[in-house]
Amino acid sequence: MQVNMDTTVPEKIPFLRDPAKLAILYQLLTVIGVGLLSYYLIHNTLANLERQSISTGFDFLGKEASFEIGEKLMRYSAADSYGRALSIGFLNTLVVAFIGITLTVIFGTVLGIARLSKNWLMARLAAIYIEVFQDIPILLQLFFWYAFFYEILPAPQKALGLMPGVFLCNRGLIFGVPYWHVAHLYAAAAFGLACLLIFFIRTWAAKRQAASGRIFPVMKVAIALFVGLPLLAWWLTGAPATMNVPRLSGFNFKGGVTISPEFTALLLGLVLYTSAFVAEVVRAGIQSVGKGQREAALTIGLKPGQVLNLVILPQALRVIVPPLTSQMLNLTKNSSLAVAIGYPDFVSVAGTTINQTGQAIEGVALIMFVYLAFSLSTSAFMNWYNKKIAIVER
Amino acid sequence: MATMELTKPQKVADAIKPPVTSIGIIGWMRVNLFDGWFNSILSLIVLYLLSMTLPSFIKWAFINSSWFTTSDQCKAGSGACWSVITANIRFITFGFYPHQLQWRPLLAMIILVLLLFFSQNRKHWRKSLAYAWLLGLFSMGLLLKGGLGLEVVDSDNWGGLPLTLLLSVFGLTAAYPIGVMLALGRQSRMPIIKSFSVVYIELIRGVPLISMLFMSSVVFPLFLPEGVTLNKILRAQVAIILFTAAYIAEVVRGGLQGMNKGQYEAAESLGLNYFQAMRLIILPQALKIVIPPSMGILISAFKDTSLVVIIALYDLLKTTQTTLSDPKWMGFSAEAYFFVALVYFVCCYAMSNYSRRLEKELDTGH
């Protein structure tokens, strides 16, 4: 008796029921579909470009731009090339994004903490702020601040004095700065030195604590170094204290630094809008750490500062950082709305370039490429950070 | 009897009232406003700031304001000039839509509001509601566009609030199926389909909407064969759909990942093929999970439609700006923008409140 179990030929699976073969078929169909679509679009585009006699390629970057840019960090004139104009725009985007993100993180964190405050008034006000500013489109807020500068604020003669030396008027935000002196350079160098020193002290203190259990007051020493060293350097090199204070002369201010209404409006809009989202992120992060954690930390005798530093923050940050980065990215992307209020950011300069040269595809591709580079580098950083802080399961 | 009387207290102790400082308004204030020196100082600062700003704001917005006046009377007054809204309300709301036909977009908006209102009750979530929506969307389109006996209105004349609603509601409706397909593609085991989906989603999510709108206004025309033109609104709508789909895909992917693995395995062990498993088992559950985050996308799509201002479509924000560029009404930006902000705020707040409620209701705890 032979039960021929092993040698039975497996039943042949019909083609339409075999997942492996179907997978190949589907993918083939997708490739053909996408290929045909792109062929169709490219064919049309090439025909259209030829008909309108527009040349393709990035040669236009070398041509003379012949438009002025109001705000620039590098030397630029209308005689310079489109390439240079675009890099000015790129730098402007970077500046807005950098300052905006810094201010947003600070203000958003304060708001988020205020939202959880035991003070009823503070918590209510923060909640109202968050709800209102989240629900109004960012573009509308930008238009509002722009109008605020040009319609509501007074002329320089009647400028609002916010603080001594700081003025707000329809020419922008004007404030005093110290005159250039070599002492500032030394102070900056001392600040760098302080950073380096603190890094070494931290490593040393961690090692010593691991070896002997003795705790070194790193935080206090760090603050002392951060403040003390630059001050000392500044004082030793002559302690220059003269300020370049803005003064009204004729119809405008002389001296000081003027930040244009466009830039200030853009920054205000972006910071106030994104802070509302950041506040929610911070609130969720703080609330994610269980009450028991704080109580347990206090029970084993940690001081309130240590509880925050060693127990709450490491856990809250794990929740906060990923959505926080996406908010920073949102701010960077939203900074492209500068085009609507006339601040020359990358999109705005690229838009002008498209209008003048007709190189629409290249221009839009450049815009997309720049923002993609921002977001891809951010997500690369995020992946690195997530790996670094991920909970190590034991 | 006697034991009963023993257990009963002979004399009820006088209840001592809590001190007056820990109950009522004073107690509430002590706990919530003046709890410790830090909170007390904070409260005083906030109260001071409020007392400095609020009265003058109320005076500007309500007491000294003019509501139904001409622009000259407004300029003579010292308060807010809400007349800029009341005098131009029809243009702000409907843009260049022919004056005598403006009942049509109004009716379309009423249909939309009624549909939304009806759909918010989960008891009404049946198949018939989906048909009602299809019918509703169709009739809204018909009312705006004309045809079937109604006078045709060229889409260049569409504007104002109906345009804003059209772009966001149609945008989300059309983007949803694409987003679901992209999400499934991203979760797929087939490498080519997966990589196409990932590239599309990450590409779109990495660029600002404004670049897509630029593309719609300057690059889309190049994609079309000679002689074929798409109007501006449709092109912007396509850009918004392509953009929103990527975000929906990520939300739906969250739902797919949140599903228990056993559901997939159970579906397979029943012998269902991929499409059956998705249609009958996975998607109905996954899409339920992602209803609240989808509301979030609707809210941001609604806010984001305001960006069409930049490619010169006459949405609510643009009609307001056009009104403000009229020399008669120049200089009343604050009032006009306050009004538009209020419209957006009311809509978004209602939606986000509803989504929070829904989240609680749908949370079945597993």
Tab-separated table of N, CA and C in Angstrom, chain B residues 230-360:
chain	number	residue	atom	x	y	z
B	230	LEU	N	-7.877	74.394	-20.050
B	230	LEU	CA	-8.655	74.191	-18.828
B	230	LEU	C	-8.758	75.548	-18.172
B	231	ASN	N	-9.932	75.848	-17.590
B	231	ASN	CA	-9.997	77.165	-16.969
B	231	ASN	C	-9.241	77.162	-15.656
B	232	LYS	N	-8.972	78.385	-15.183
B	232	LYS	CA	-8.095	78.587	-14.033
B	232	LYS	C	-8.594	77.861	-12.781
B	233	ILE	N	-9.925	77.934	-12.561
B	233	ILE	CA	-10.466	77.339	-11.340
B	233	ILE	C	-10.251	75.836	-11.345
B	234	LEU	N	-10.507	75.216	-12.511
B	234	LEU	CA	-10.351	73.771	-12.599
B	234	LEU	C	-8.896	73.387	-12.373
B	235	ARG	N	-7.977	74.173	-12.937
B	235	ARG	CA	-6.557	73.869	-12.759
B	235	ARG	C	-6.153	73.972	-11.297
B	236	ALA	N	-6.628	75.044	-10.623
B	236	ALA	CA	-6.324	75.184	-9.195
B	236	ALA	C	-6.935	74.027	-8.418
B	237	GLN	N	-8.161	73.652	-8.838
B	237	GLN	CA	-8.824	72.536	-8.158
B	237	GLN	C	-8.002	71.252	-8.301
B	238	VAL	N	-7.479	71.005	-9.507
B	238	VAL	CA	-6.641	69.817	-9.709
B	238	VAL	C	-5.417	69.874	-8.803
B	239	ALA	N	-4.788	71.046	-8.727
B	239	ALA	CA	-3.600	71.183	-7.870
B	239	ALA	C	-3.956	70.887	-6.420
B	240	ILE	N	-5.097	71.431	-5.967
B	240	ILE	CA	-5.494	71.209	-4.569
B	240	ILE	C	-5.778	69.728	-4.328
B	241	ILE	N	-6.425	69.078	-5.317
B	241	ILE	CA	-6.723	67.651	-5.157
B	241	ILE	C	-5.431	66.846	-5.060
B	242	LEU	N	-4.500	67.102	-5.996
B	242	LEU	CA	-3.236	66.350	-5.978
B	242	LEU	C	-2.504	66.569	-4.665
B	243	PHE	N	-2.566	67.812	-4.162
B	243	PHE	CA	-1.866	68.145	-2.926
B	243	PHE	C	-2.522	67.453	-1.736
B	244	THR	N	-3.847	67.598	-1.627
B	244	THR	CA	-4.557	67.037	-0.474
B	244	THR	C	-4.444	65.519	-0.431
B	245	ALA	N	-4.435	64.888	-1.636
B	245	ALA	CA	-4.404	63.425	-1.679
B	245	ALA	C	-3.200	62.876	-0.925
B	246	ALA	N	-2.053	63.543	-1.045
B	246	ALA	CA	-0.849	63.044	-0.372
B	246	ALA	C	-1.033	63.069	1.144
B	247	TYR	N	-1.678	64.130	1.637
B	247	TYR	CA	-1.874	64.224	3.095
B	247	TYR	C	-2.894	63.192	3.568
B	248	ILE	N	-3.951	62.999	2.758
B	248	ILE	CA	-4.944	61.987	3.117
B	248	ILE	C	-4.282	60.617	3.152
B	249	ALA	N	-3.390	60.372	2.169
B	249	ALA	CA	-2.718	59.079	2.115
B	249	ALA	C	-1.991	58.797	3.424
B	250	GLU	N	-1.340	59.801	3.974
B	250	GLU	CA	-0.604	59.571	5.209
B	250	GLU	C	-1.543	59.300	6.376
B	251	VAL	N	-2.667	60.024	6.394
B	251	VAL	CA	-3.640	59.797	7.465
B	251	VAL	C	-4.213	58.385	7.367
B	252	VAL	N	-4.586	57.982	6.142
B	252	VAL	CA	-5.165	56.649	5.961
B	252	VAL	C	-4.126	55.577	6.297
B	253	ARG	N	-2.877	55.842	5.927
B	253	ARG	CA	-1.833	54.874	6.265
B	253	ARG	C	-1.774	54.670	7.782
B	254	GLY	N	-1.935	55.772	8.520
B	254	GLY	CA	-1.965	55.643	9.971
B	254	GLY	C	-3.058	54.682	10.405
B	255	GLY	N	-4.235	54.811	9.769
B	255	GLY	CA	-5.342	53.917	10.099
B	255	GLY	C	-5.027	52.480	9.751
B	256	LEU	N	-4.405	52.270	8.574
B	256	LEU	CA	-4.071	50.906	8.157
B	256	LEU	C	-3.061	50.289	9.110
B	257	GLN	N	-2.093	51.101	9.533
B	257	GLN	CA	-1.082	50.568	10.441
B	257	GLN	C	-1.651	50.321	11.825
B	258	GLY	N	-2.687	51.111	12.177
B	258	GLY	CA	-3.255	50.961	13.500
B	258	GLY	C	-4.106	49.713	13.639
B	259	MET	N	-4.375	49.047	12.491
B	259	MET	CA	-5.219	47.860	12.537
B	259	MET	C	-4.459	46.670	13.083
B	260	ASN	N	-5.175	45.830	13.759
B	260	ASN	CA	-4.567	44.620	14.283
B	260	ASN	C	-4.140	43.704	13.138
B	261	LYS	N	-2.964	43.100	13.264
B	261	LYS	CA	-2.451	42.223	12.217
B	261	LYS	C	-3.394	41.032	12.002
B	262	GLY	N	-4.043	40.622	13.090
B	262	GLY	CA	-4.956	39.484	13.006
B	262	GLY	C	-6.062	39.702	11.994
B	263	GLN	N	-6.469	40.954	11.797
B	263	GLN	CA	-7.525	41.245	10.824
B	263	GLN	C	-7.085	40.865	9.420
B	264	TYR	N	-5.836	41.220	9.089
B	264	TYR	CA	-5.316	40.869	7.765
B	264	TYR	C	-5.264	39.343	7.622
B	265	GLU	N	-4.712	38.700	8.677
B	265	GLU	CA	-4.542	37.253	8.603
B	265	GLU	C	-5.883	36.545	8.532
B	266	ALA	N	-6.840	37.043	9.317
B	266	ALA	CA	-8.162	36.423	9.306
B	266	ALA	C	-8.790	36.536	7.918
B	267	ALA	N	-8.639	37.719	7.312
B	267	ALA	CA	-9.202	37.914	5.977
B	267	ALA	C	-8.566	36.949	4.992
B	268	GLU	N	-7.242	36.787	5.097
B	268	GLU	CA	-6.568	35.891	4.161
B	268	GLU	C	-6.986	34.444	4.394
B	269	SER	N	-7.131	34.076	5.671
B	269	SER	CA	-7.446	32.676	5.958
B	269	SER	C	-8.869	32.330	5.523
B	270	LEU	N	-9.702	33.363	5.380
B	270	LEU	CA	-11.045	33.115	4.863
B	270	LEU	C	-11.023	32.882	3.368
B	271	GLY	N	-9.856	33.120	2.758
B	271	GLY	CA	-9.737	32.915	1.330
B	271	GLY	C	-10.127	34.132	0.518
B	272	LEU	N	-10.261	35.275	1.170
B	272	LEU	CA	-10.582	36.481	0.407
B	272	LEU	C	-9.342	36.928	-0.352
B	273	ASN	N	-9.541	37.434	-1.546
B	273	ASN	CA	-8.376	37.985	-2.228
B	273	ASN	C	-8.144	39.406	-1.738
B	274	TYR	N	-7.083	40.048	-2.268
B	274	TYR	CA	-6.664	41.344	-1.744
B	274	TYR	C	-7.799	42.363	-1.774
B	275	PHE	N	-8.477	42.448	-2.924
B	275	PHE	CA	-9.485	43.496	-3.053
B	275	PHE	C	-10.669	43.239	-2.127
B	276	GLN	N	-11.062	41.946	-2.040
B	276	GLN	CA	-12.157	41.615	-1.125
B	276	GLN	C	-11.768	41.928	0.305
B	277	ALA	N	-10.540	41.530	0.674
B	277	ALA	CA	-10.105	41.753	2.057
B	277	ALA	C	-10.130	43.241	2.377
B	278	MET	N	-9.611	44.046	1.449
B	278	MET	CA	-9.577	45.480	1.693
B	278	MET	C	-10.982	46.057	1.779
B	279	ARG	N	-11.820	45.677	0.808
B	279	ARG	CA	-13.144	46.294	0.710
B	279	ARG	C	-14.047	45.860	1.861
B	280	LEU	N	-13.938	44.583	2.261
B	280	LEU	CA	-14.896	44.055	3.233
B	280	LEU	C	-14.375	44.097	4.667
B	281	ILE	N	-13.076	43.954	4.848
B	281	ILE	CA	-12.560	43.823	6.214
B	281	ILE	C	-11.735	45.038	6.638
B	282	ILE	N	-10.709	45.350	5.863
B	282	ILE	CA	-9.717	46.309	6.351
B	282	ILE	C	-10.213	47.746	6.258
B	283	LEU	N	-10.580	48.193	5.049
B	283	LEU	CA	-10.907	49.614	4.878
B	283	LEU	C	-12.075	50.081	5.746
B	284	PRO	N	-13.166	49.309	5.865
B	284	PRO	CA	-14.256	49.814	6.705
B	284	PRO	C	-13.796	50.135	8.126
B	285	GLN	N	-12.875	49.326	8.647
B	285	GLN	CA	-12.389	49.589	10.006
B	285	GLN	C	-11.369	50.710	10.019
B	286	ALA	N	-10.428	50.649	9.056
B	286	ALA	CA	-9.355	51.645	9.047
B	286	ALA	C	-9.916	53.039	8.803
B	287	LEU	N	-10.872	53.155	7.881
B	287	LEU	CA	-11.402	54.480	7.569
B	287	LEU	C	-12.180	55.049	8.749
B	288	LYS	N	-12.776	54.169	9.543
B	288	LYS	CA	-13.486	54.657	10.729
B	288	LYS	C	-12.498	55.291	11.712
B	289	ILE	N	-11.335	54.645	11.858
B	289	ILE	CA	-10.349	55.192	12.793
B	289	ILE	C	-9.909	56.576	12.349
B	290	VAL	N	-9.806	56.779	11.028
B	290	VAL	CA	-9.183	58.015	10.571
B	290	VAL	C	-10.182	59.129	10.302
B	291	ILE	N	-11.444	58.964	10.727
B	291	ILE	CA	-12.388	60.065	10.495
B	291	ILE	C	-11.955	61.355	11.201
B	292	PRO	N	-11.603	61.309	12.502
B	292	PRO	CA	-11.201	62.572	13.122
B	292	PRO	C	-9.976	63.233	12.480
B	293	PRO	N	-8.878	62.493	12.211
B	293	PRO	CA	-7.770	63.179	11.524
B	293	PRO	C	-8.132	63.665	10.124
B	294	SER	N	-9.110	62.991	9.470
B	294	SER	CA	-9.522	63.484	8.160
B	294	SER	C	-10.202	64.833	8.286
B	295	MET	N	-10.937	65.027	9.392
B	295	MET	CA	-11.534	66.332	9.629
B	295	MET	C	-10.445	67.386	9.715
B	296	GLY	N	-9.333	67.010	10.350
B	296	GLY	CA	-8.195	67.931	10.435
B	296	GLY	C	-7.722	68.332	9.052
B	297	ILE	N	-7.705	67.350	8.134
B	297	ILE	CA	-7.271	67.674	6.766
B	297	ILE	C	-8.270	68.585	6.090
B	298	LEU	N	-9.575	68.329	6.345
B	298	LEU	CA	-10.603	69.194	5.757
B	298	LEU	C	-10.406	70.625	6.251
B	299	ILE	N	-10.109	70.762	7.562
B	299	ILE	CA	-9.907	72.106	8.109
B	299	ILE	C	-8.735	72.785	7.423
B	300	SER	N	-7.607	72.045	7.293
B	300	SER	CA	-6.473	72.735	6.681
B	300	SER	C	-6.705	72.964	5.194
B	301	ALA	N	-7.452	72.062	4.533
B	301	ALA	CA	-7.755	72.308	3.117
B	301	ALA	C	-8.609	73.559	2.988
B	302	PHE	N	-9.549	73.712	3.908
B	302	PHE	CA	-10.420	74.880	3.894
B	302	PHE	C	-9.611	76.167	4.076
B	303	LYS	N	-8.664	76.124	5.019
B	303	LYS	CA	-7.835	77.317	5.225
B	303	LYS	C	-6.907	77.535	4.035
B	304	ASP	N	-6.373	76.417	3.494
B	304	ASP	CA	-5.377	76.536	2.426
B	304	ASP	C	-5.954	77.053	1.117
B	305	THR	N	-7.295	76.887	0.921
B	305	THR	CA	-7.832	77.380	-0.339
B	305	THR	C	-7.628	78.879	-0.455
B	306	SER	N	-7.404	79.551	0.698
B	306	SER	CA	-7.196	80.996	0.615
B	306	SER	C	-5.941	81.325	-0.202
B	307	LEU	N	-5.037	80.345	-0.395
B	307	LEU	CA	-3.813	80.639	-1.140
B	307	LEU	C	-4.087	80.898	-2.616
B	308	VAL	N	-5.288	80.536	-3.110
B	308	VAL	CA	-5.552	80.773	-4.527
B	308	VAL	C	-5.563	82.265	-4.837
B	309	VAL	N	-5.591	83.091	-3.785
B	309	VAL	CA	-5.433	84.529	-3.986
B	309	VAL	C	-4.184	84.814	-4.821
B	310	ILE	N	-3.139	84.037	-4.554
B	310	ILE	CA	-1.841	84.335	-5.161
B	310	ILE	C	-1.867	84.081	-6.665
B	311	ILE	N	-2.706	83.149	-7.125
B	311	ILE	CA	-2.819	82.993	-8.572
B	311	ILE	C	-4.071	83.709	-9.088
B	312	ALA	N	-4.510	84.719	-8.318
B	312	ALA	CA	-5.551	85.656	-8.765
B	312	ALA	C	-6.894	85.002	-9.031
B	313	LEU	N	-7.306	84.048	-8.199
B	313	LEU	CA	-8.686	83.578	-8.227
B	313	LEU	C	-9.460	84.394	-7.195
B	314	TYR	N	-10.734	84.652	-7.499
B	314	TYR	CA	-11.493	85.529	-6.610
B	314	TYR	C	-12.199	84.749	-5.516
B	315	ASP	N	-11.448	84.243	-4.573
B	315	ASP	CA	-12.079	83.602	-3.426
B	315	ASP	C	-12.449	84.678	-2.404
B	316	LEU	N	-12.923	84.233	-1.248
B	316	LEU	CA	-13.408	85.165	-0.231
B	316	LEU	C	-12.381	86.243	0.102
B	317	LEU	N	-11.115	85.817	0.238
B	317	LEU	CA	-10.074	86.758	0.639
B	317	LEU	C	-9.801	87.771	-0.471
B	318	LYS	N	-9.824	87.280	-1.713
B	318	LYS	CA	-9.511	88.175	-2.833
B	318	LYS	C	-10.628	89.185	-3.055
B	319	THR	N	-11.891	88.748	-2.919
B	319	THR	CA	-12.980	89.714	-3.106
B	319	THR	C	-12.889	90.796	-2.032
B	320	THR	N	-12.487	90.388	-0.805
B	320	THR	CA	-12.336	91.378	0.258
B	320	THR	C	-11.239	92.373	-0.101
B	321	GLN	N	-10.131	91.838	-0.619
B	321	GLN	CA	-9.033	92.730	-0.986
B	321	GLN	C	-9.443	93.670	-2.106
B	322	THR	N	-10.239	93.138	-3.043
B	322	THR	CA	-10.686	93.979	-4.147
B	322	THR	C	-11.539	95.129	-3.616
B	323	THR	N	-12.410	94.795	-2.669
B	323	THR	CA	-13.212	95.842	-2.046
B	323	THR	C	-12.321	96.896	-1.408
B	324	LEU	N	-11.266	96.428	-0.746
B	324	LEU	CA	-10.388	97.363	-0.037
B	324	LEU	C	-9.581	98.225	-0.999
B	325	SER	N	-9.425	97.763	-2.261
B	325	SER	CA	-8.644	98.573	-3.188
B	325	SER	C	-9.506	99.647	-3.843
B	326	ASP	N	-10.816	99.594	-3.591
B	326	ASP	CA	-11.713	100.656	-4.033
B	326	ASP	C	-11.400	101.915	-3.213
B	327	PRO	N	-11.074	103.038	-3.892
B	327	PRO	CA	-10.668	104.235	-3.140
B	327	PRO	C	-11.661	104.634	-2.055
B	328	LYS	N	-12.964	104.325	-2.325
B	328	LYS	CA	-13.978	104.699	-1.337
B	328	LYS	C	-13.763	103.986	-0.008
B	329	TRP	N	-13.300	102.737	-0.082
B	329	TRP	CA	-13.220	101.924	1.129
B	329	TRP	C	-11.780	101.647	1.548
B	330	MET	N	-10.844	102.395	0.962
B	330	MET	CA	-9.443	102.166	1.307
B	330	MET	C	-9.197	102.521	2.764
B	331	GLY	N	-8.336	101.760	3.420
B	331	GLY	CA	-7.956	102.117	4.784
B	331	GLY	C	-8.775	101.422	5.844
B	332	PHE	N	-9.717	100.576	5.435
B	332	PHE	CA	-10.489	99.857	6.449
B	332	PHE	C	-10.125	98.380	6.460
B	333	SER	N	-8.844	98.108	6.231
B	333	SER	CA	-8.401	96.712	6.144
B	333	SER	C	-8.685	95.950	7.420
B	334	ALA	N	-8.412	96.585	8.563
B	334	ALA	CA	-8.553	95.863	9.823
B	334	ALA	C	-9.958	95.304	9.959
B	335	GLU	N	-10.974	96.167	9.683
B	335	GLU	CA	-12.362	95.737	9.829
B	335	GLU	C	-12.676	94.590	8.875
B	336	ALA	N	-12.259	94.784	7.592
B	336	ALA	CA	-12.586	93.772	6.587
B	336	ALA	C	-11.910	92.448	6.920
B	337	TYR	N	-10.647	92.498	7.306
B	337	TYR	CA	-9.949	91.249	7.618
B	337	TYR	C	-10.516	90.600	8.879
B	338	PHE	N	-10.965	91.427	9.825
B	338	PHE	CA	-11.618	90.869	11.014
B	338	PHE	C	-12.836	90.043	10.605
B	339	PHE	N	-13.589	90.601	9.664
B	339	PHE	CA	-14.794	89.902	9.211
B	339	PHE	C	-14.434	88.560	8.563
B	340	VAL	N	-13.463	88.589	7.626
B	340	VAL	CA	-13.089	87.344	6.942
B	340	VAL	C	-12.548	86.338	7.962
B	341	ALA	N	-11.742	86.850	8.910
B	341	ALA	CA	-11.195	85.964	9.937
B	341	ALA	C	-12.320	85.320	10.725
B	342	LEU	N	-13.374	86.107	10.990
B	342	LEU	CA	-14.505	85.573	11.745
B	342	LEU	C	-15.174	84.444	10.974
B	343	VAL	N	-15.354	84.650	9.653
B	343	VAL	CA	-15.975	83.611	8.835
B	343	VAL	C	-15.146	82.325	8.911
B	344	TYR	N	-13.847	82.472	8.683
B	344	TYR	CA	-12.994	81.287	8.727
B	344	TYR	C	-13.007	80.659	10.116
B	345	PHE	N	-12.953	81.507	11.141
B	345	PHE	CA	-12.879	80.974	12.499
B	345	PHE	C	-14.133	80.177	12.831
B	346	VAL	N	-15.301	80.747	12.502
B	346	VAL	CA	-16.545	80.051	12.836
B	346	VAL	C	-16.575	78.679	12.158
B	347	CYS	N	-16.227	78.651	10.860
B	347	CYS	CA	-16.260	77.376	10.141
B	347	CYS	C	-15.267	76.387	10.747
B	348	CYS	N	-14.015	76.829	10.931
B	348	CYS	CA	-12.987	75.900	11.410
B	348	CYS	C	-13.275	75.453	12.837
B	349	TYR	N	-13.773	76.387	13.650
B	349	TYR	CA	-14.027	76.032	15.052
B	349	TYR	C	-15.140	74.994	15.126
B	350	ALA	N	-16.192	75.202	14.310
B	350	ALA	CA	-17.277	74.221	14.305
B	350	ALA	C	-16.740	72.852	13.898
B	351	MET	N	-15.898	72.848	12.844
B	351	MET	CA	-15.390	71.564	12.377
B	351	MET	C	-14.494	70.902	13.413
B	352	SER	N	-13.608	71.683	14.046
B	352	SER	CA	-12.667	71.038	14.967
B	352	SER	C	-13.387	70.590	16.229
B	353	ASN	N	-14.401	71.353	16.646
B	353	ASN	CA	-15.201	70.923	17.794
B	353	ASN	C	-15.900	69.610	17.497
B	354	TYR	N	-16.475	69.553	16.262
B	354	TYR	CA	-17.186	68.349	15.870
B	354	TYR	C	-16.229	67.169	15.829
B	355	SER	N	-15.012	67.401	15.301
B	355	SER	CA	-14.090	66.275	15.191
B	355	SER	C	-13.669	65.786	16.577
B	356	ARG	N	-13.537	66.716	17.533
B	356	ARG	CA	-13.202	66.292	18.895
B	356	ARG	C	-14.317	65.441	19.498
B	357	ARG	N	-15.571	65.869	19.230
B	357	ARG	CA	-16.707	65.118	19.763
B	357	ARG	C	-16.752	63.716	19.152
B	358	LEU	N	-16.525	63.706	17.837
B	358	LEU	CA	-16.565	62.446	17.106
B	358	LEU	C	-15.500	61.493	17.623
B	359	GLU	N	-14.330	62.067	17.895
B	359	GLU	CA	-13.226	61.235	18.373
B	359	GLU	C	-13.638	60.509	19.652
B	360	LYS	N	-14.330	61.262	20.524
B	360	LYS	CA	-14.773	60.655	21.781
B	360	LYS	C	-15.812	59.571	21.522
